[in-house]
């Protein structure tokens, strides 16, 4: 079983990240356009939960660089 990665758009922010499926809070189905809570560390060693919308689900065989590049290329093309 391979680990999935998701490309997410953070709620109320203009930024996109690639996140490991293990960082998603709760047992939810990973699918595009679904809003999920993401568990992440802060720069002070604390843990925070942020809300994000899934833009793309990728399997573990794809590199993070490739996922982000494909997504950004699609955004630029319209």
Coordinates of C-alpha atoms in Angstrom, one line a residue:
X1 CA 0.0 0.0 0.0
X2 CA 1.5 3.3 -1.1
X3 CA 1.1 6.5 0.8
X4 CA -0.9 9.2 -1.0
X5 CA 0.0 12.9 -1.1
X6 CA -2.4 15.7 -1.6
X7 CA -2.1 19.1 -3.1
X8 CA -4.0 21.6 -0.9
X9 CA -5.1 25.2 -1.0
X10 CA -5.0 26.6 2.5
X11 CA -8.3 28.3 3.7
X12 CA -8.1 32.1 3.7
X13 CA -4.6 32.0 2.2
X14 CA -3.2 32.3 -1.3
X15 CA -0.8 29.4 -1.0
X16 CA -0.6 25.8 -2.1
X17 CA 1.2 22.9 -0.4
X18 CA 1.9 19.2 -0.9
X19 CA 0.8 17.3 2.2
X20 CA 1.2 13.6 3.2
X21 CA -2.1 11.8 3.7
X22 CA -1.0 11.0 7.3
X23 CA -1.3 14.7 8.2
X24 CA -5.1 14.7 7.5
X25 CA -7.1 14.7 10.7
X26 CA -9.7 12.0 11.0
X27 CA -10.7 9.1 8.7
X28 CA -11.9 10.9 5.6
X29 CA -12.0 10.0 2.0
X30 CA -9.3 11.9 0.1
X31 CA -11.0 13.4 -3.0
X32 CA -10.6 16.6 -4.9
X33 CA -12.6 19.7 -3.7
X34 CA -13.1 18.2 -0.3
X35 CA -12.2 20.4 2.7
X36 CA -10.1 18.7 5.4
X37 CA -8.2 19.5 8.6
X38 CA -4.4 19.2 8.4
X39 CA -2.2 18.6 11.4
X40 CA 1.0 20.5 11.1
X41 CA 3.9 21.7 13.2
X42 CA 4.7 25.3 13.9
X43 CA 8.1 27.0 14.0
X44 CA 8.0 27.0 17.8
X45 CA 7.6 23.2 18.1
X46 CA 3.8 23.3 18.7
X47 CA 1.1 21.5 16.8
X48 CA -1.6 23.3 14.9
X49 CA -4.6 22.2 12.8
X50 CA -5.4 24.2 9.6
X51 CA -8.2 23.8 7.2
X52 CA -7.5 23.3 3.5
X53 CA -9.3 22.2 0.3
X54 CA -7.9 19.2 -1.6
X55 CA -6.9 20.2 -5.2
X56 CA -5.4 16.9 -6.3
X57 CA -4.7 13.5 -4.8
X58 CA -1.5 11.7 -6.0
X59 CA -0.1 8.3 -5.1
X60 CA 3.2 7.9 -3.4
X61 CA 5.0 7.0 -6.6
X62 CA 4.8 10.6 -7.9
X63 CA 7.5 13.0 -6.6
X64 CA 6.4 16.1 -4.7
X65 CA 8.2 18.3 -7.2
X66 CA 6.3 16.7 -10.1
X67 CA 3.0 17.1 -8.3
X68 CA 3.5 20.8 -7.6
X69 CA 4.9 21.5 -11.1
X70 CA 1.9 19.8 -12.8
X71 CA -0.5 21.8 -10.6
X72 CA 1.2 25.1 -11.2
X73 CA 1.4 24.5 -15.0
X74 CA -2.3 23.8 -15.0
X75 CA -3.0 27.0 -13.1
X76 CA -0.9 29.1 -15.5
X77 CA -2.6 27.6 -18.5
X78 CA -6.0 28.5 -17.2

